[in-house]
Every structure is written in C-alpha cells, then in structure tokens.
PDB file of N, CA and C in Angstrom:
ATOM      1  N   UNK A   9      53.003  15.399  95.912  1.00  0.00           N
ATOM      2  CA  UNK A   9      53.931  16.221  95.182  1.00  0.00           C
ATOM      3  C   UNK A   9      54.093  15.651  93.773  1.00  0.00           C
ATOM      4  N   UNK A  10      54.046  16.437  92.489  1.00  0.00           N
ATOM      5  CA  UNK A  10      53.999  15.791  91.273  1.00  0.00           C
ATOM      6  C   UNK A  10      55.683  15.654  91.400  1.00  0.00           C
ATOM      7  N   UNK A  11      55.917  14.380  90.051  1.00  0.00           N
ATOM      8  CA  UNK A  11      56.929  14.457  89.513  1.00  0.00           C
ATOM      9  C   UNK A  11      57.633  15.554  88.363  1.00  0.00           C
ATOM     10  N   UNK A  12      56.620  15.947  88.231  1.00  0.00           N
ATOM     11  CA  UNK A  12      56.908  17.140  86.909  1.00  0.00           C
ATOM     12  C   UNK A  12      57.581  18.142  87.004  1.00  0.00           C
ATOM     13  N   UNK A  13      58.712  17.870  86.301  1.00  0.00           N
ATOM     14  CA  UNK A  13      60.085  19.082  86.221  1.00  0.00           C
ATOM     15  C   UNK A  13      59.652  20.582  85.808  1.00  0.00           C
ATOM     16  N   UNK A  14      58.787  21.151  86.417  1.00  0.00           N
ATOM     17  CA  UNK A  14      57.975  22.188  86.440  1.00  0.00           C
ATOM     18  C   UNK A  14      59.215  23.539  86.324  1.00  0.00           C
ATOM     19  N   UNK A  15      60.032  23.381  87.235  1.00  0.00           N
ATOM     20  CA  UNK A  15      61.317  24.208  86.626  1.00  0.00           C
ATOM     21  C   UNK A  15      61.945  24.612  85.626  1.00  0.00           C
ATOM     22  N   UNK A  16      62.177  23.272  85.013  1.00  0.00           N
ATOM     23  CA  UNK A  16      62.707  23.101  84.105  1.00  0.00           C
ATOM     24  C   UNK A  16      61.584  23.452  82.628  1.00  0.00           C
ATOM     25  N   UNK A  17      60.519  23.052  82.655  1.00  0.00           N
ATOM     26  CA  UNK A  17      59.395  23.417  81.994  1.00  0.00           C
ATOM     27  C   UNK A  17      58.988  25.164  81.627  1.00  0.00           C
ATOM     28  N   UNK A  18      59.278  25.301  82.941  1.00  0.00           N
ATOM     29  CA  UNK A  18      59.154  27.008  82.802  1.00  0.00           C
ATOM     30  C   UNK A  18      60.041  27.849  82.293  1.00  0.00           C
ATOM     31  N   UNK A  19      61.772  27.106  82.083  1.00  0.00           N
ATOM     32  CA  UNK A  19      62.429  28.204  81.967  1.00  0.00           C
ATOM     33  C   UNK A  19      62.666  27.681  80.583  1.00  0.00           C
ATOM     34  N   UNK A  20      62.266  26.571  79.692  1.00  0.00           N
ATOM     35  CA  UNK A  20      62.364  26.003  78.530  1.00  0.00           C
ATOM     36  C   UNK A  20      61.360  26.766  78.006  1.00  0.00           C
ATOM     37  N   UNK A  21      60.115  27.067  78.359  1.00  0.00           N
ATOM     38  CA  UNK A  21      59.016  27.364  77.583  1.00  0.00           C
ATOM     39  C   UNK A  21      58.903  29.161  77.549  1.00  0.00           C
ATOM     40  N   UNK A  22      59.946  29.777  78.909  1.00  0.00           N
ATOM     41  CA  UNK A  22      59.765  31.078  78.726  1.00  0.00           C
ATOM     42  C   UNK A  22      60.763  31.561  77.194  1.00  0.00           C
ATOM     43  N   UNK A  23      61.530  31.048  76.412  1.00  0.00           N
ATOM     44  CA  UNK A  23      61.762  31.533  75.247  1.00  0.00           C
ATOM     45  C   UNK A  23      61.042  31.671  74.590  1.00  0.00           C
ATOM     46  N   UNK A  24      59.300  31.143  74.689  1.00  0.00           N
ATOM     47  CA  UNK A  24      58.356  31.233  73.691  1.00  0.00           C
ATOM     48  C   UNK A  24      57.642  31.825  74.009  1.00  0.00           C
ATOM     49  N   UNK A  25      57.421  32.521  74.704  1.00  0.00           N
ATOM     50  CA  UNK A  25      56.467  33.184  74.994  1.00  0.00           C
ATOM     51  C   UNK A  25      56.410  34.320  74.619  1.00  0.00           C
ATOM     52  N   UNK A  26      55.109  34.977  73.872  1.00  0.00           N
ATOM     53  CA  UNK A  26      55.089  35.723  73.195  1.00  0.00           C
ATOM     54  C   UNK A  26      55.130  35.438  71.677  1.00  0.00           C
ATOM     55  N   UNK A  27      55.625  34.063  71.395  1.00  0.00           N
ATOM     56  CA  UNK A  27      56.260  33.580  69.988  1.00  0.00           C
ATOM     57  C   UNK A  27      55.003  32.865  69.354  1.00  0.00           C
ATOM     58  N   UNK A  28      53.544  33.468  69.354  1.00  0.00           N
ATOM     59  CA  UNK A  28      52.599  32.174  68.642  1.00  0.00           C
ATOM     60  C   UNK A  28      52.724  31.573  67.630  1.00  0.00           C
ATOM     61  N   UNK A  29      53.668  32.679  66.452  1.00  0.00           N
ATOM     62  CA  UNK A  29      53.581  31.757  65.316  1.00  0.00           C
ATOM     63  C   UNK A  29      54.164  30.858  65.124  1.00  0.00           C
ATOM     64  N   UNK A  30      54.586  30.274  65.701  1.00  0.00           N
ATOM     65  CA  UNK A  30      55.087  28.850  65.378  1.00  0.00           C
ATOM     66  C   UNK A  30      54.383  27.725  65.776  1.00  0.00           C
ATOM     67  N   UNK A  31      53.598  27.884  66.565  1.00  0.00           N
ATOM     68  CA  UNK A  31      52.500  26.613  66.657  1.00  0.00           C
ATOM     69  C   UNK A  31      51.067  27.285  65.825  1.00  0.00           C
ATOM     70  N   UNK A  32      50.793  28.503  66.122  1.00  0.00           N
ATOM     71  CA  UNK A  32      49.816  28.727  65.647  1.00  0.00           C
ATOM     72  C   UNK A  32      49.463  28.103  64.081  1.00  0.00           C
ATOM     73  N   UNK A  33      50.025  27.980  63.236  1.00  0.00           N
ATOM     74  CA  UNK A  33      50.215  28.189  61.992  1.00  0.00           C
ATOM     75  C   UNK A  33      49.603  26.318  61.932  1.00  0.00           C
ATOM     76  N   UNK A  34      50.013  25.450  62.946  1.00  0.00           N
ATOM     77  CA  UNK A  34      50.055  23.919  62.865  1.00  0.00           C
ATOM     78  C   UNK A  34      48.537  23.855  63.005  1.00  0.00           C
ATOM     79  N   UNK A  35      48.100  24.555  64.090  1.00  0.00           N
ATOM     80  CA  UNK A  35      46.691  24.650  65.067  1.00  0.00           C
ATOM     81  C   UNK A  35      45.714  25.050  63.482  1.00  0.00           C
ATOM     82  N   UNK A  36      46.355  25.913  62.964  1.00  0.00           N
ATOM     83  CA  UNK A  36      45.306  26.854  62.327  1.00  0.00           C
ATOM     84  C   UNK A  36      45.243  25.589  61.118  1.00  0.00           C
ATOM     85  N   UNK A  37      46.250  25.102  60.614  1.00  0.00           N
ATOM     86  CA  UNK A  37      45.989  24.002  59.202  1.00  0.00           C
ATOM     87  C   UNK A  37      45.341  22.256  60.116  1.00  0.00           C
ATOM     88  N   UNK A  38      45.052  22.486  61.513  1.00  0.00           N
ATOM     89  CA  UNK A  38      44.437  21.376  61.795  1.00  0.00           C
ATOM     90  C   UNK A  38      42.760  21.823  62.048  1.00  0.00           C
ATOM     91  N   UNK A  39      42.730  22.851  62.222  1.00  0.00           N
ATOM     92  CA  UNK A  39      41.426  23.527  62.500  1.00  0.00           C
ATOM     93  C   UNK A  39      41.193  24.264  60.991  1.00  0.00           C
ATOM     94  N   UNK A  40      41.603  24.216  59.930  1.00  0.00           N
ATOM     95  CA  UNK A  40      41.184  24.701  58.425  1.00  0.00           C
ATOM     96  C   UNK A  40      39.808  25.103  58.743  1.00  0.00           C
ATOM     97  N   UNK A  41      38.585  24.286  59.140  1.00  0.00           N
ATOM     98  CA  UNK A  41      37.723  24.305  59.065  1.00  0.00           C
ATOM     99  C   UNK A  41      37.331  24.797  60.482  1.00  0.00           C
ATOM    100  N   UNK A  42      36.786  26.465  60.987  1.00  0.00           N
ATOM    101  CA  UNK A  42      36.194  26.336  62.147  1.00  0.00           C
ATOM    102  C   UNK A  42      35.581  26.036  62.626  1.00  0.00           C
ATOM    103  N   UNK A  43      34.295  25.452  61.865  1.00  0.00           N
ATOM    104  CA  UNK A  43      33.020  24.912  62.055  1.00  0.00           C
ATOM    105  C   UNK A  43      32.918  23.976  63.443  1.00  0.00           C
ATOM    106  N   UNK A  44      34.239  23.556  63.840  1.00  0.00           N
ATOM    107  CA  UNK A  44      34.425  22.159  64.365  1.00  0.00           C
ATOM    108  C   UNK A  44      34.277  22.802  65.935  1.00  0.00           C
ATOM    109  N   UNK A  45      34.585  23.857  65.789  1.00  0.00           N
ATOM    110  CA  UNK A  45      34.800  24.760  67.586  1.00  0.00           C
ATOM    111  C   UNK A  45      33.445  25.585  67.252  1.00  0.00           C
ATOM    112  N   UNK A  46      33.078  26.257  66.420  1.00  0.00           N
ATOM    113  CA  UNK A  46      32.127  27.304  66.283  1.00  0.00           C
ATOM    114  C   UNK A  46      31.525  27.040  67.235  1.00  0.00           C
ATOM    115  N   UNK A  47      31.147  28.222  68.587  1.00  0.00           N
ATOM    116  CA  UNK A  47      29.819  28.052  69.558  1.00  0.00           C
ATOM    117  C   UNK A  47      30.076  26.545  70.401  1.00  0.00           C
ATOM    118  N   UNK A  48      30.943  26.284  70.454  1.00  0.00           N
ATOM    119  CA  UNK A  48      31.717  24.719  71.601  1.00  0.00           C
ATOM    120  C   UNK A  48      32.341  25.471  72.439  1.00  0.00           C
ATOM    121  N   UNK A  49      32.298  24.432  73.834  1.00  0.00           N
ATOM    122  CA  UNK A  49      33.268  24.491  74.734  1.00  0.00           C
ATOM    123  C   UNK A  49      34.468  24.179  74.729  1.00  0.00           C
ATOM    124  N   UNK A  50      35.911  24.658  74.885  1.00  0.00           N
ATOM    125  CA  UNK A  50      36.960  24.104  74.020  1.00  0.00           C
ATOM    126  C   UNK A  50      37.678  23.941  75.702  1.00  0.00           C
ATOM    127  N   UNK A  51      38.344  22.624  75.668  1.00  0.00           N
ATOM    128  CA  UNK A  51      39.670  22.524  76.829  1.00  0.00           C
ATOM    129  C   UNK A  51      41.116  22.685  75.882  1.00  0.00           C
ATOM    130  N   UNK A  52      41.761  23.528  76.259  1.00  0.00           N
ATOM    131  CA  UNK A  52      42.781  23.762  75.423  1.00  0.00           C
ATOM    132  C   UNK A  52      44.057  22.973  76.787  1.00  0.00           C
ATOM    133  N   UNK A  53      44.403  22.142  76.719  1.00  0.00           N
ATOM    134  CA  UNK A  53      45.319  20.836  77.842  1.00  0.00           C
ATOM    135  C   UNK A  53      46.468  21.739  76.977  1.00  0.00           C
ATOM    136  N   UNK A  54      47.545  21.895  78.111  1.00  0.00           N
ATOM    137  CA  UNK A  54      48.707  21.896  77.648  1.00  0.00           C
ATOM    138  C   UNK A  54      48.931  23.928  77.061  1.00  0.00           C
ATOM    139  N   UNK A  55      47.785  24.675  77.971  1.00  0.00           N
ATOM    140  CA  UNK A  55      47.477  25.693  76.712  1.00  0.00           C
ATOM    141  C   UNK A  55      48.676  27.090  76.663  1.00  0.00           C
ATOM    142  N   UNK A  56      49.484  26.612  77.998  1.00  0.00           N
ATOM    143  CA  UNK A  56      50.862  27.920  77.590  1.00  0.00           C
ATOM    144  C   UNK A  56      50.818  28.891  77.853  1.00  0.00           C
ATOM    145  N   UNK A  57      51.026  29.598  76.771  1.00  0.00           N
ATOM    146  CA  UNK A  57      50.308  31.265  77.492  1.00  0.00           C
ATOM    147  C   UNK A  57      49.171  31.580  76.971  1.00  0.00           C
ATOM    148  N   UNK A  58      48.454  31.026  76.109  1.00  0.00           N
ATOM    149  CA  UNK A  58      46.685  31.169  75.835  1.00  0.00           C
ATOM    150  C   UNK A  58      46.820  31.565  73.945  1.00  0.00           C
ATOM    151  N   UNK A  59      48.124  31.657  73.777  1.00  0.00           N
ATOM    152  CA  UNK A  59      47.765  32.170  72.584  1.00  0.00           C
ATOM    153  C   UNK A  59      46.634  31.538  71.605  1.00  0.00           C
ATOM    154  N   UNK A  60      46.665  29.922  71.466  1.00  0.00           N
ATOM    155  CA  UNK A  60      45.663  29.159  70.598  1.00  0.00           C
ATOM    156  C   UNK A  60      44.456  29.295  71.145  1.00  0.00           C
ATOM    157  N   UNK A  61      44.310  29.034  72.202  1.00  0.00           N
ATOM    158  CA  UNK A  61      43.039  29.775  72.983  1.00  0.00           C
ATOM    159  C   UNK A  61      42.247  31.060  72.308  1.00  0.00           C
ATOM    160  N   UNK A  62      43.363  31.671  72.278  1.00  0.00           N
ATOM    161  CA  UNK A  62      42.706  33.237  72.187  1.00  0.00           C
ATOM    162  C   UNK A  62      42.161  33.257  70.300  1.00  0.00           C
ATOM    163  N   UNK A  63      42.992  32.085  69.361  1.00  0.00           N
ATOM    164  CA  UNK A  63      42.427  31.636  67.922  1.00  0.00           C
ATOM    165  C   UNK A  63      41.468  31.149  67.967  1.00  0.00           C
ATOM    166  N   UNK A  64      41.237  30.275  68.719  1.00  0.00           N
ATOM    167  CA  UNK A  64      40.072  29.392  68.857  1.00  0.00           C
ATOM    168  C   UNK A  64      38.985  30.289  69.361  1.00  0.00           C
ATOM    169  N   UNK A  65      39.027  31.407  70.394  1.00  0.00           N
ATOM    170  CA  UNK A  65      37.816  31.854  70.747  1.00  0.00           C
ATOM    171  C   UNK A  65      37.391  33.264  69.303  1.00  0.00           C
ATOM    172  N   UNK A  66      38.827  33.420  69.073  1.00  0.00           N
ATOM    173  CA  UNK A  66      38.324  34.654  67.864  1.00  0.00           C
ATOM    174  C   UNK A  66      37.735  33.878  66.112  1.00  0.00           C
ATOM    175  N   UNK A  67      37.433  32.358  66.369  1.00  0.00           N
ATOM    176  CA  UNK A  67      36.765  31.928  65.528  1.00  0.00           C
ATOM    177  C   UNK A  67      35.733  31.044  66.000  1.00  0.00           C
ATOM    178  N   UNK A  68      35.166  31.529  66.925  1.00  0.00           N
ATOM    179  CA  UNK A  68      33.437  31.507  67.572  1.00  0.00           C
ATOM    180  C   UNK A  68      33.059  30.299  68.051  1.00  0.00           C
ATOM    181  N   UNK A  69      34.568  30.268  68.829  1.00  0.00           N
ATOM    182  CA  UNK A  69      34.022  29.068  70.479  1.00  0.00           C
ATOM    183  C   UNK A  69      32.944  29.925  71.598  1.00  0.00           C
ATOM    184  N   UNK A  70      32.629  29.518  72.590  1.00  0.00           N
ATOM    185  CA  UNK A  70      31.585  30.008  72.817  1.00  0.00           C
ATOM    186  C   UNK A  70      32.617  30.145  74.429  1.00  0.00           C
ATOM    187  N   UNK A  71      33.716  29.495  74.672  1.00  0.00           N
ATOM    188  CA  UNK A  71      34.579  29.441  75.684  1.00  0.00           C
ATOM    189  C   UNK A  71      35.500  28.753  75.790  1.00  0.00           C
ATOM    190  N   UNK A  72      36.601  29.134  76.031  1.00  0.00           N
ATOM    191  CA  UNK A  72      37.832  28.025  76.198  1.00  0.00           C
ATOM    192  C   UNK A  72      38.480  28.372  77.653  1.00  0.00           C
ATOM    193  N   UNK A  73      38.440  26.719  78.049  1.00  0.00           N
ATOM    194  CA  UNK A  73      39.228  26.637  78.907  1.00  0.00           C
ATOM    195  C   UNK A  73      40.565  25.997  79.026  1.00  0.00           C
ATOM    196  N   UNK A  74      41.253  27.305  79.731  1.00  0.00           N
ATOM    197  CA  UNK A  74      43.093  26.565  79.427  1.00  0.00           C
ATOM    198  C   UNK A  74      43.993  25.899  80.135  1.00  0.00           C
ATOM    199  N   UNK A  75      44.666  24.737  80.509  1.00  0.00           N
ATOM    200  CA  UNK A  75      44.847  24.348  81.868  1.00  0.00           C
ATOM    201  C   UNK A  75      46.194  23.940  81.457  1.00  0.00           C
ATOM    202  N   UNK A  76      47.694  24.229  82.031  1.00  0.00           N
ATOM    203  CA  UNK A  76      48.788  23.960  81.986  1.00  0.00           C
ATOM    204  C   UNK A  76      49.168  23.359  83.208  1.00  0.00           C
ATOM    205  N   UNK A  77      50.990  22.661  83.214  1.00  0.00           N
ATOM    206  CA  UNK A  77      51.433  22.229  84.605  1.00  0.00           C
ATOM    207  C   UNK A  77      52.174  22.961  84.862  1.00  0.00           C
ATOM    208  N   UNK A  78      52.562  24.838  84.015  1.00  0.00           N
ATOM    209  CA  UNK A  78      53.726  25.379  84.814  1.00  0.00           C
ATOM    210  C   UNK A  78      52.819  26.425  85.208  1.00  0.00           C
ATOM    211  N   UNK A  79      52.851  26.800  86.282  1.00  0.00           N
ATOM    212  CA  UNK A  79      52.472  28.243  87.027  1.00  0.00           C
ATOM    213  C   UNK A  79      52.410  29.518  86.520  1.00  0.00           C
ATOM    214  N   UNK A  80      53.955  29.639  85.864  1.00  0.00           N
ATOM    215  CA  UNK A  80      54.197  30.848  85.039  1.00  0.00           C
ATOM    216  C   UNK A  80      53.781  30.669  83.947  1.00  0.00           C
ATOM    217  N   UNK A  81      53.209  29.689  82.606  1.00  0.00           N
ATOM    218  CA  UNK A  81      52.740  29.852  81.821  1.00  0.00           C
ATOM    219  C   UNK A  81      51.168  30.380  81.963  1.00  0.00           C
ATOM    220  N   UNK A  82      50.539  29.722  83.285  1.00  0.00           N
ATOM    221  CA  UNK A  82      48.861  29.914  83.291  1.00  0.00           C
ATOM    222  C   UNK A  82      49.132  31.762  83.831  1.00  0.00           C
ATOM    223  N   UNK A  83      49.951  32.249  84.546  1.00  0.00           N
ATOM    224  CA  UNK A  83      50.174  33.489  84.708  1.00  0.00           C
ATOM    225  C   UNK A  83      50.292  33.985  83.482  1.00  0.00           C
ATOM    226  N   UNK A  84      51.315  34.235  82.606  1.00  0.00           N
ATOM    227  CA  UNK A  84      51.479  34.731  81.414  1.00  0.00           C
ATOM    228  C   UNK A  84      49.992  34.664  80.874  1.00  0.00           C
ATOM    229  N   UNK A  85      49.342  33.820  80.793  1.00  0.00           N
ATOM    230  CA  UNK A  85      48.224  33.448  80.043  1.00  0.00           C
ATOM    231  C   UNK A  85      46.988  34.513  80.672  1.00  0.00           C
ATOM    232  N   UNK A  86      46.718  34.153  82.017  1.00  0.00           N
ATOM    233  CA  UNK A  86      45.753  35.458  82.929  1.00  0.00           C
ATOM    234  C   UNK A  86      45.996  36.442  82.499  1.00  0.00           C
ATOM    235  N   UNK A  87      47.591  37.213  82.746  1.00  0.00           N
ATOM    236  CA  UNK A  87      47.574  38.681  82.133  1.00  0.00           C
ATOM    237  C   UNK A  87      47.617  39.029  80.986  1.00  0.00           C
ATOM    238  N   UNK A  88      47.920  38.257  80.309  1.00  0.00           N
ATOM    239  CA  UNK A  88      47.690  38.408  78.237  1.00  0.00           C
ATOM    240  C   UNK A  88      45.788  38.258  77.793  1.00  0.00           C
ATOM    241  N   UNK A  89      45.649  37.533  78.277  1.00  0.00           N
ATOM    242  CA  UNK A  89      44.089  37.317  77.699  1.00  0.00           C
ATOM    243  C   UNK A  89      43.672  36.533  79.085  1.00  0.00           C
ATOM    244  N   UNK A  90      42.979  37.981  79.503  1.00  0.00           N
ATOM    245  CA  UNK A  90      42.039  38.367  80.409  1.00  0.00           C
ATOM    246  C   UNK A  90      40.703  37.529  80.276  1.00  0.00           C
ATOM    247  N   UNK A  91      40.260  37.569  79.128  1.00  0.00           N
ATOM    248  CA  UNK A  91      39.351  36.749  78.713  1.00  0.00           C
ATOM    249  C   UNK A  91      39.183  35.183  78.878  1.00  0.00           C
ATOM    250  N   UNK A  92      40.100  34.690  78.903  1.00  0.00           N
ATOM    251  CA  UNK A  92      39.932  33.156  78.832  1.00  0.00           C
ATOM    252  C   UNK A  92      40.391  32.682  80.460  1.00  0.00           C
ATOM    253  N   UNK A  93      39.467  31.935  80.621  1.00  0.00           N
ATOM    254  CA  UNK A  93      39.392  30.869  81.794  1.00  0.00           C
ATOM    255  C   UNK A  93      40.550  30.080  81.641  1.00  0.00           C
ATOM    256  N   UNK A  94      41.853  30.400  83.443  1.00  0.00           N
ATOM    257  CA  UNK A  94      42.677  29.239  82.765  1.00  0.00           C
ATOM    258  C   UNK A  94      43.038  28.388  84.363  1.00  0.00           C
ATOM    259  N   UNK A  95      43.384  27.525  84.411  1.00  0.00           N
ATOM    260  CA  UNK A  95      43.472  26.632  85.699  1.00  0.00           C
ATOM    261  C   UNK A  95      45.229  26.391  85.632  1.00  0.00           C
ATOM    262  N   UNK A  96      45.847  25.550  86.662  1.00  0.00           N
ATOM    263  CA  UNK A  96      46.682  25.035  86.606  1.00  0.00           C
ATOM    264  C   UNK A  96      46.031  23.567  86.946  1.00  0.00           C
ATOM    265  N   UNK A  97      47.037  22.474  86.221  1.00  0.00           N
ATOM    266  CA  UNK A  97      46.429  20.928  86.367  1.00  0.00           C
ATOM    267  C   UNK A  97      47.742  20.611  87.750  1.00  0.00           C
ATOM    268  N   UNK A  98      47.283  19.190  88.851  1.00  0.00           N
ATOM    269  CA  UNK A  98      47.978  19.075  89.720  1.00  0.00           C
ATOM    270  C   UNK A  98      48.331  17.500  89.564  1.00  0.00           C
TER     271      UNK A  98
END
C-alpha cells in the first residue's frame, strides 16, 4: 500500500484541471527550443491531466508517455487526449 496522500492529491489538483496555462507557459520557456523532443520518446512523470503532453506531442515528439500517482488525474488525462499513452505509477 503506498504512502501517498492520493486523496488529498486529487482533490488539490482537481482545481486545475482544465487550467494549462499556468504551467504551460514555464514548460514552453524551458523547451524554447523544440528541437530537444522533435521525433523523441518523451516520459512526461508527474503528467496530470496530459495537458504538457499534448505541447510536447504538437511540437513533433514522436510519443509521450504520461504516468501520474492520482487515478483521477490519469482519467482526466485518457478522456481529454485520447491520444497519449498514460499509466498510473504504484
């Protein structure tokens, strides 16, 4: 059984959801340059509801995979972008 306040995680992180721009904007001035993902396999750890995922693949990763510890974020993430591969971590 993890220790991870997975509860508490989920109902902290459901105010954001839906909300990319506020990380996006960090992601996008650390990735300036796409070159670095272009046509790569990307693990997006920690990935939420997929939104950076879904940046990273619309600037020509070749696949990203997304793996969170709350349930309801990798859900949110499946039905928003269908497209991206996402796991839960245990």
């Amino acid at each position: 059984m993890s220790s991870f306040p997975s509860a508490a995680y989920s109902s902290a992180q459901s105010k954001w959801i839906g909300k990319e721009h506020i990380v996006a904007s960090t992601v996008e001035r650390a990735l300036e340059n796409w070159q670095v993902t272009k046509q790569k396999r990307v693990l997006d750890v920690g990935c939420g509801t997929g939104h950076i995922g879904r940046e990273i693949l619309e600037n020509g990763a070749s696949e990203v995979v997304g793996v969170d510890n709350s349930e309801e974020m990798i859900e949110n993430a499946r039905k928003t972008f269908e497209s991206l591969k996402t796991g839960q971590t245990k």
